[in-house]
Short mmCIF file of C-alpha atoms and ligand atoms in Angstrom, two decimals:
data_model
loop_
_atom_site.label_atom_id
_atom_site.label_comp_id
_atom_site.label_asym_id
_atom_site.label_seq_id
_atom_site.Cartn_x
_atom_site.Cartn_y
_atom_site.Cartn_z
CA UNK A 645 -21.97 -12.38 3.25
CA UNK A 646 -19.73 -9.93 5.09
CA UNK A 647 -20.29 -6.26 4.32
CA UNK A 648 -17.66 -4.56 2.21
CA UNK A 649 -16.63 -2.60 5.26
CA UNK A 650 -16.04 -5.85 7.18
CA UNK A 651 -14.10 -7.23 4.24
CA UNK A 652 -11.76 -4.23 4.34
CA UNK A 653 -11.03 -5.12 7.96
CA UNK A 654 -10.57 -8.82 7.23
CA UNK A 655 -8.04 -8.22 4.47
CA UNK A 656 -4.73 -8.11 6.22
CA UNK A 657 -1.23 -8.85 5.01
CA UNK A 658 -0.71 -12.51 5.86
CA UNK A 659 2.80 -13.81 6.49
CA UNK A 660 1.99 -17.21 8.01
CA UNK A 661 0.22 -19.85 5.94
CA UNK A 662 -1.24 -23.32 6.38
CA UNK A 663 0.81 -25.99 4.62
CA UNK A 664 -1.98 -26.50 2.11
CA UNK A 665 -1.93 -26.11 -1.66
CA UNK A 666 -4.32 -23.72 -3.35
CA UNK A 667 -6.13 -24.83 -6.52
CA UNK A 668 -5.03 -23.13 -9.74
CA UNK A 669 -8.67 -22.79 -10.85
CA UNK A 670 -9.46 -20.79 -7.72
CA UNK A 671 -6.47 -18.50 -8.36
CA UNK A 672 -7.59 -18.05 -11.96
CA UNK A 673 -11.12 -17.23 -10.78
CA UNK A 674 -9.74 -14.50 -8.49
CA UNK A 675 -7.57 -13.17 -11.32
CA UNK A 676 -10.56 -13.03 -13.68
CA UNK A 677 -12.57 -11.00 -11.17
CA UNK A 678 -9.58 -8.73 -10.44
CA UNK A 679 -9.75 -7.65 -14.07
CA UNK A 680 -12.99 -5.81 -13.24
CA UNK A 681 -10.78 -3.14 -11.64
CA UNK A 682 -10.82 0.34 -13.14
CA UNK A 683 -7.92 0.97 -15.47
CA UNK A 684 -6.72 3.69 -17.79
CA UNK A 685 -8.73 3.84 -21.06
CA UNK A 686 -9.82 0.25 -20.36
CA UNK A 687 -6.44 -0.76 -21.78
CA UNK A 688 -6.19 -3.70 -19.34
CA UNK A 689 -2.40 -3.89 -19.57
CA UNK A 690 -2.12 -6.31 -16.64
CA UNK A 691 -0.57 -9.71 -17.21
CA UNK A 692 -0.42 -12.48 -14.59
CA UNK A 693 2.10 -15.18 -13.83
CA UNK A 694 1.11 -17.89 -11.36
CA UNK A 695 3.85 -19.74 -9.48
CA UNK A 696 2.20 -22.57 -7.57
CA UNK A 697 5.43 -24.28 -6.66
CA UNK A 698 7.29 -23.75 -3.39
CA UNK A 699 10.81 -24.77 -4.58
CA UNK A 700 10.50 -22.30 -7.48
CA UNK A 701 9.33 -19.61 -5.08
CA UNK A 702 12.35 -20.28 -2.84
CA UNK A 703 14.64 -19.88 -5.87
CA UNK A 704 12.92 -16.60 -6.81
CA UNK A 705 13.26 -15.39 -3.23
CA UNK A 706 17.02 -16.11 -3.26
CA UNK A 707 17.52 -14.24 -6.53
CA UNK A 708 15.54 -11.23 -5.31
CA UNK A 709 17.48 -11.16 -2.00
CA UNK A 710 20.81 -11.38 -3.81
CA UNK A 711 19.90 -8.50 -6.15
CA UNK A 712 18.55 -6.31 -3.35
CA UNK A 713 21.77 -6.78 -1.37
CA UNK A 714 23.86 -5.99 -4.42
CA UNK A 715 21.77 -2.80 -4.99
CA UNK A 716 22.32 -1.92 -1.33
CA UNK A 717 26.09 -2.20 -1.73
CA UNK A 718 25.90 0.33 -4.59
CA UNK A 719 23.54 2.61 -2.70
CA UNK A 720 24.08 2.24 1.08
CA UNK A 721 21.43 4.88 1.88
CA UNK A 722 18.68 2.99 0.09
CA UNK A 723 15.53 2.29 2.16
CA UNK A 724 16.36 -1.39 1.64
CA UNK A 725 18.86 -0.84 4.49
CA UNK A 726 15.95 -1.44 6.91
CA UNK A 727 15.64 -5.00 5.60
CA UNK A 728 19.36 -5.80 5.41
CA UNK A 729 19.27 -8.10 8.46
CA UNK A 730 16.42 -10.17 7.04
CA UNK A 731 17.95 -10.26 3.56
CA UNK A 732 21.25 -11.57 4.96
CA UNK A 733 19.44 -14.31 6.88
CA UNK A 734 19.72 -17.51 4.80
CA UNK A 735 16.52 -18.82 6.41
CA UNK A 736 14.44 -15.82 5.34
CA UNK A 737 12.15 -16.44 2.39
CA UNK A 738 10.71 -13.14 1.16
CA UNK A 739 7.57 -15.09 0.19
CA UNK A 740 7.14 -16.46 3.74
CA UNK A 741 6.89 -20.06 2.44
CA UNK A 742 3.40 -19.31 1.10
CA UNK A 743 2.03 -21.96 -1.25
CA UNK A 744 1.47 -19.71 -4.23
CA UNK A 745 2.65 -16.45 -5.79
CA UNK A 746 1.05 -14.30 -8.46
CA UNK A 747 3.06 -11.65 -10.30
CA UNK A 748 0.97 -8.83 -11.66
CA UNK A 749 2.78 -6.74 -14.22
CA UNK A 750 2.96 -5.97 -17.88
CA UNK A 751 4.68 -4.00 -20.58
CA UNK A 752 7.07 -1.27 -19.44
CA UNK A 753 5.83 0.75 -22.41
CA UNK A 754 2.41 1.36 -20.83
CA UNK A 755 2.43 4.67 -18.99
CA UNK A 756 -0.35 3.70 -16.56
CA UNK A 757 1.04 0.19 -15.89
CA UNK A 758 1.83 0.67 -12.19
CA UNK A 759 -1.49 2.28 -11.36
CA UNK A 760 -3.56 -0.21 -13.37
CA UNK A 761 -1.73 -3.21 -11.90
CA UNK A 762 -1.97 -1.81 -8.36
CA UNK A 763 -5.72 -1.48 -8.78
CA UNK A 764 -5.96 -5.08 -10.02
CA UNK A 765 -3.76 -6.12 -7.09
CA UNK A 766 -6.06 -4.37 -4.68
CA UNK A 767 -9.09 -6.18 -6.11
CA UNK A 768 -7.14 -9.45 -6.04
CA UNK A 769 -6.32 -9.11 -2.34
CA UNK A 770 -9.91 -8.21 -1.40
CA UNK A 771 -11.41 -11.01 -3.50
CA UNK A 772 -9.03 -13.48 -1.89
CA UNK A 773 -10.02 -12.26 1.59
CA UNK A 774 -13.67 -12.69 0.67
CA UNK A 775 -12.93 -16.35 -0.18
CA UNK A 776 -11.18 -16.96 3.16
CA UNK A 777 -7.70 -16.72 1.66
CA UNK A 778 -4.78 -14.59 2.79
CA UNK A 779 -2.46 -12.49 0.67
CA UNK A 780 0.51 -10.18 1.03
CA UNK A 781 2.02 -7.84 -1.54
CA UNK A 782 5.74 -8.60 -1.35
CA UNK A 783 7.72 -5.73 -2.83
CA UNK A 784 10.94 -7.46 -1.75
CA UNK A 785 10.12 -10.20 -4.24
CA UNK A 786 10.16 -8.05 -7.36
CA UNK A 787 13.93 -7.87 -7.91
CA UNK A 788 14.32 -10.95 -10.05
CA UNK A 789 17.07 -10.52 -12.61
CA UNK A 790 18.45 -13.96 -13.44
CA UNK A 791 17.80 -14.31 -17.20
CA UNK A 792 17.06 -18.04 -16.96
CA UNK A 793 14.56 -17.50 -14.16
CA UNK A 794 12.89 -14.63 -16.01
CA UNK A 795 12.64 -16.75 -19.11
CA UNK A 796 11.21 -19.73 -17.22
CA UNK A 797 8.54 -17.37 -15.86
CA UNK A 798 7.74 -16.29 -19.40
CA UNK A 799 8.86 -12.72 -18.67
CA UNK A 800 10.20 -11.00 -21.75
CA UNK A 801 12.56 -7.98 -21.65
CA UNK A 802 9.48 -5.81 -21.91
CA UNK A 803 7.74 -7.20 -18.83
CA UNK A 804 7.85 -5.25 -15.59
CA UNK A 805 6.73 -6.75 -12.29
CA UNK A 806 4.46 -4.36 -10.40
CA UNK A 807 2.92 -6.52 -7.70
CA UNK A 808 4.23 -9.87 -6.46
CA UNK A 809 1.39 -11.19 -4.31
CA UNK A 810 1.52 -14.34 -2.24
CA UNK A 811 -1.72 -16.19 -1.61
CA UNK A 812 -2.74 -19.13 0.54
CA UNK A 813 -4.77 -20.26 3.52
CA UNK A 814 -3.93 -18.06 6.52
CA UNK A 815 -3.00 -19.64 9.85
CA UNK A 816 -4.66 -16.66 11.49
CA UNK A 817 -5.71 -13.14 10.66
CA UNK A 818 -3.71 -10.49 12.53
CA UNK A 819 -5.12 -7.33 14.06
CA UNK A 820 -5.28 -4.30 11.83
CA UNK A 821 -1.95 -2.47 12.06
CA UNK A 822 -2.73 0.95 13.45
CA UNK A 823 -3.67 3.60 10.93
CA UNK A 824 -3.10 7.30 11.47
CA UNK A 825 -6.12 9.54 11.17
CA UNK A 826 -6.51 10.74 7.58
CA UNK A 827 -4.89 14.08 6.91
CA UNK A 828 -7.48 16.07 5.05
CA UNK A 829 -5.57 19.11 3.87
CA UNK A 830 -8.56 21.20 2.89
CA UNK A 831 -12.32 20.99 2.84
CA UNK A 832 -13.73 23.63 0.55
CA UNK A 833 -17.47 23.81 0.70
C1 FMN B 1527 3.83 -1.74 -2.46
C2 FMN B 1527 3.83 -2.66 -1.24
C3 FMN B 1527 4.98 -3.40 -0.97
C4 FMN B 1527 4.98 -4.27 0.15
N1 FMN B 1527 6.07 -5.07 0.35
C5 FMN B 1527 6.08 -5.92 1.39
C6 FMN B 1527 7.19 -6.80 1.58
O1 FMN B 1527 8.15 -6.84 0.81
N2 FMN B 1527 7.13 -7.65 2.63
C7 FMN B 1527 6.07 -7.67 3.51
O2 FMN B 1527 6.08 -8.47 4.44
N3 FMN B 1527 5.01 -6.86 3.35
C8 FMN B 1527 4.97 -5.99 2.31
N4 FMN B 1527 3.88 -5.18 2.10
C9 FMN B 1527 2.72 -5.25 3.01
C10 FMN B 1527 2.69 -4.04 3.95
O3 FMN B 1527 3.73 -4.17 4.89
C11 FMN B 1527 1.30 -3.97 4.63
O4 FMN B 1527 0.32 -3.72 3.66
C12 FMN B 1527 1.23 -2.88 5.71
O5 FMN B 1527 2.11 -3.18 6.77
C13 FMN B 1527 -0.18 -2.71 6.27
O6 FMN B 1527 -0.67 -3.93 6.76
P1 FMN B 1527 -2.05 -4.53 6.21
O7 FMN B 1527 -1.82 -4.88 4.75
O8 FMN B 1527 -2.33 -5.74 7.03
O9 FMN B 1527 -3.08 -3.48 6.34
C14 FMN B 1527 3.84 -4.34 0.99
C15 FMN B 1527 2.68 -3.60 0.69
C16 FMN B 1527 2.67 -2.78 -0.43
C17 FMN B 1527 1.40 -2.05 -0.78
#
């Protein structure tokens, strides 16, 4: 088994996938283990939605793109500006045609929701890497607003998406994008 340190290097954001389905049971297994993540007061507010269906993912991608572009029109200085070209490209699927997508989110009422779900997401991505799978957190895929789509996903008014994560078999594992040296502001000893 690879050391944890090696695993951290193997887990990369994957944007190119084999055309191969991933078993729901395997996804559920990874989700179950992700729930071992630390979380505020052990409240476990995370909820998961599995979309193992490419046409549905393409529809979700289109809705998210449309809503991001509409937000950009209202706020032209938004950081989304950097992605405008891609979002206007009809061939661009924010989910990179991956075979499967997992939304991690939960009730907007929970104060620690984002932190708890991000920790579960982190575990999810590492567990997937350990099993030879690739993932990518796709923030651009969280702007789904169409009421019918939300309802078909089982998302109530209360549900907030924190982490849309695609998962599948990677075509290859890219190099680690360069990291800056950590900025340690103080060491008090
Ligand atoms: C909150 C968050 C949102 C992200 N959104 C996107 C996205 O919309 N599309 C994308 O291709 N990658 C997205 N990423 C992946 C990052 O681009 C990636 O983690 C970063 O470039 C570092 O690469 P690495 O994950 O391989 O270390 C996101 C990552 C995080 C944590």
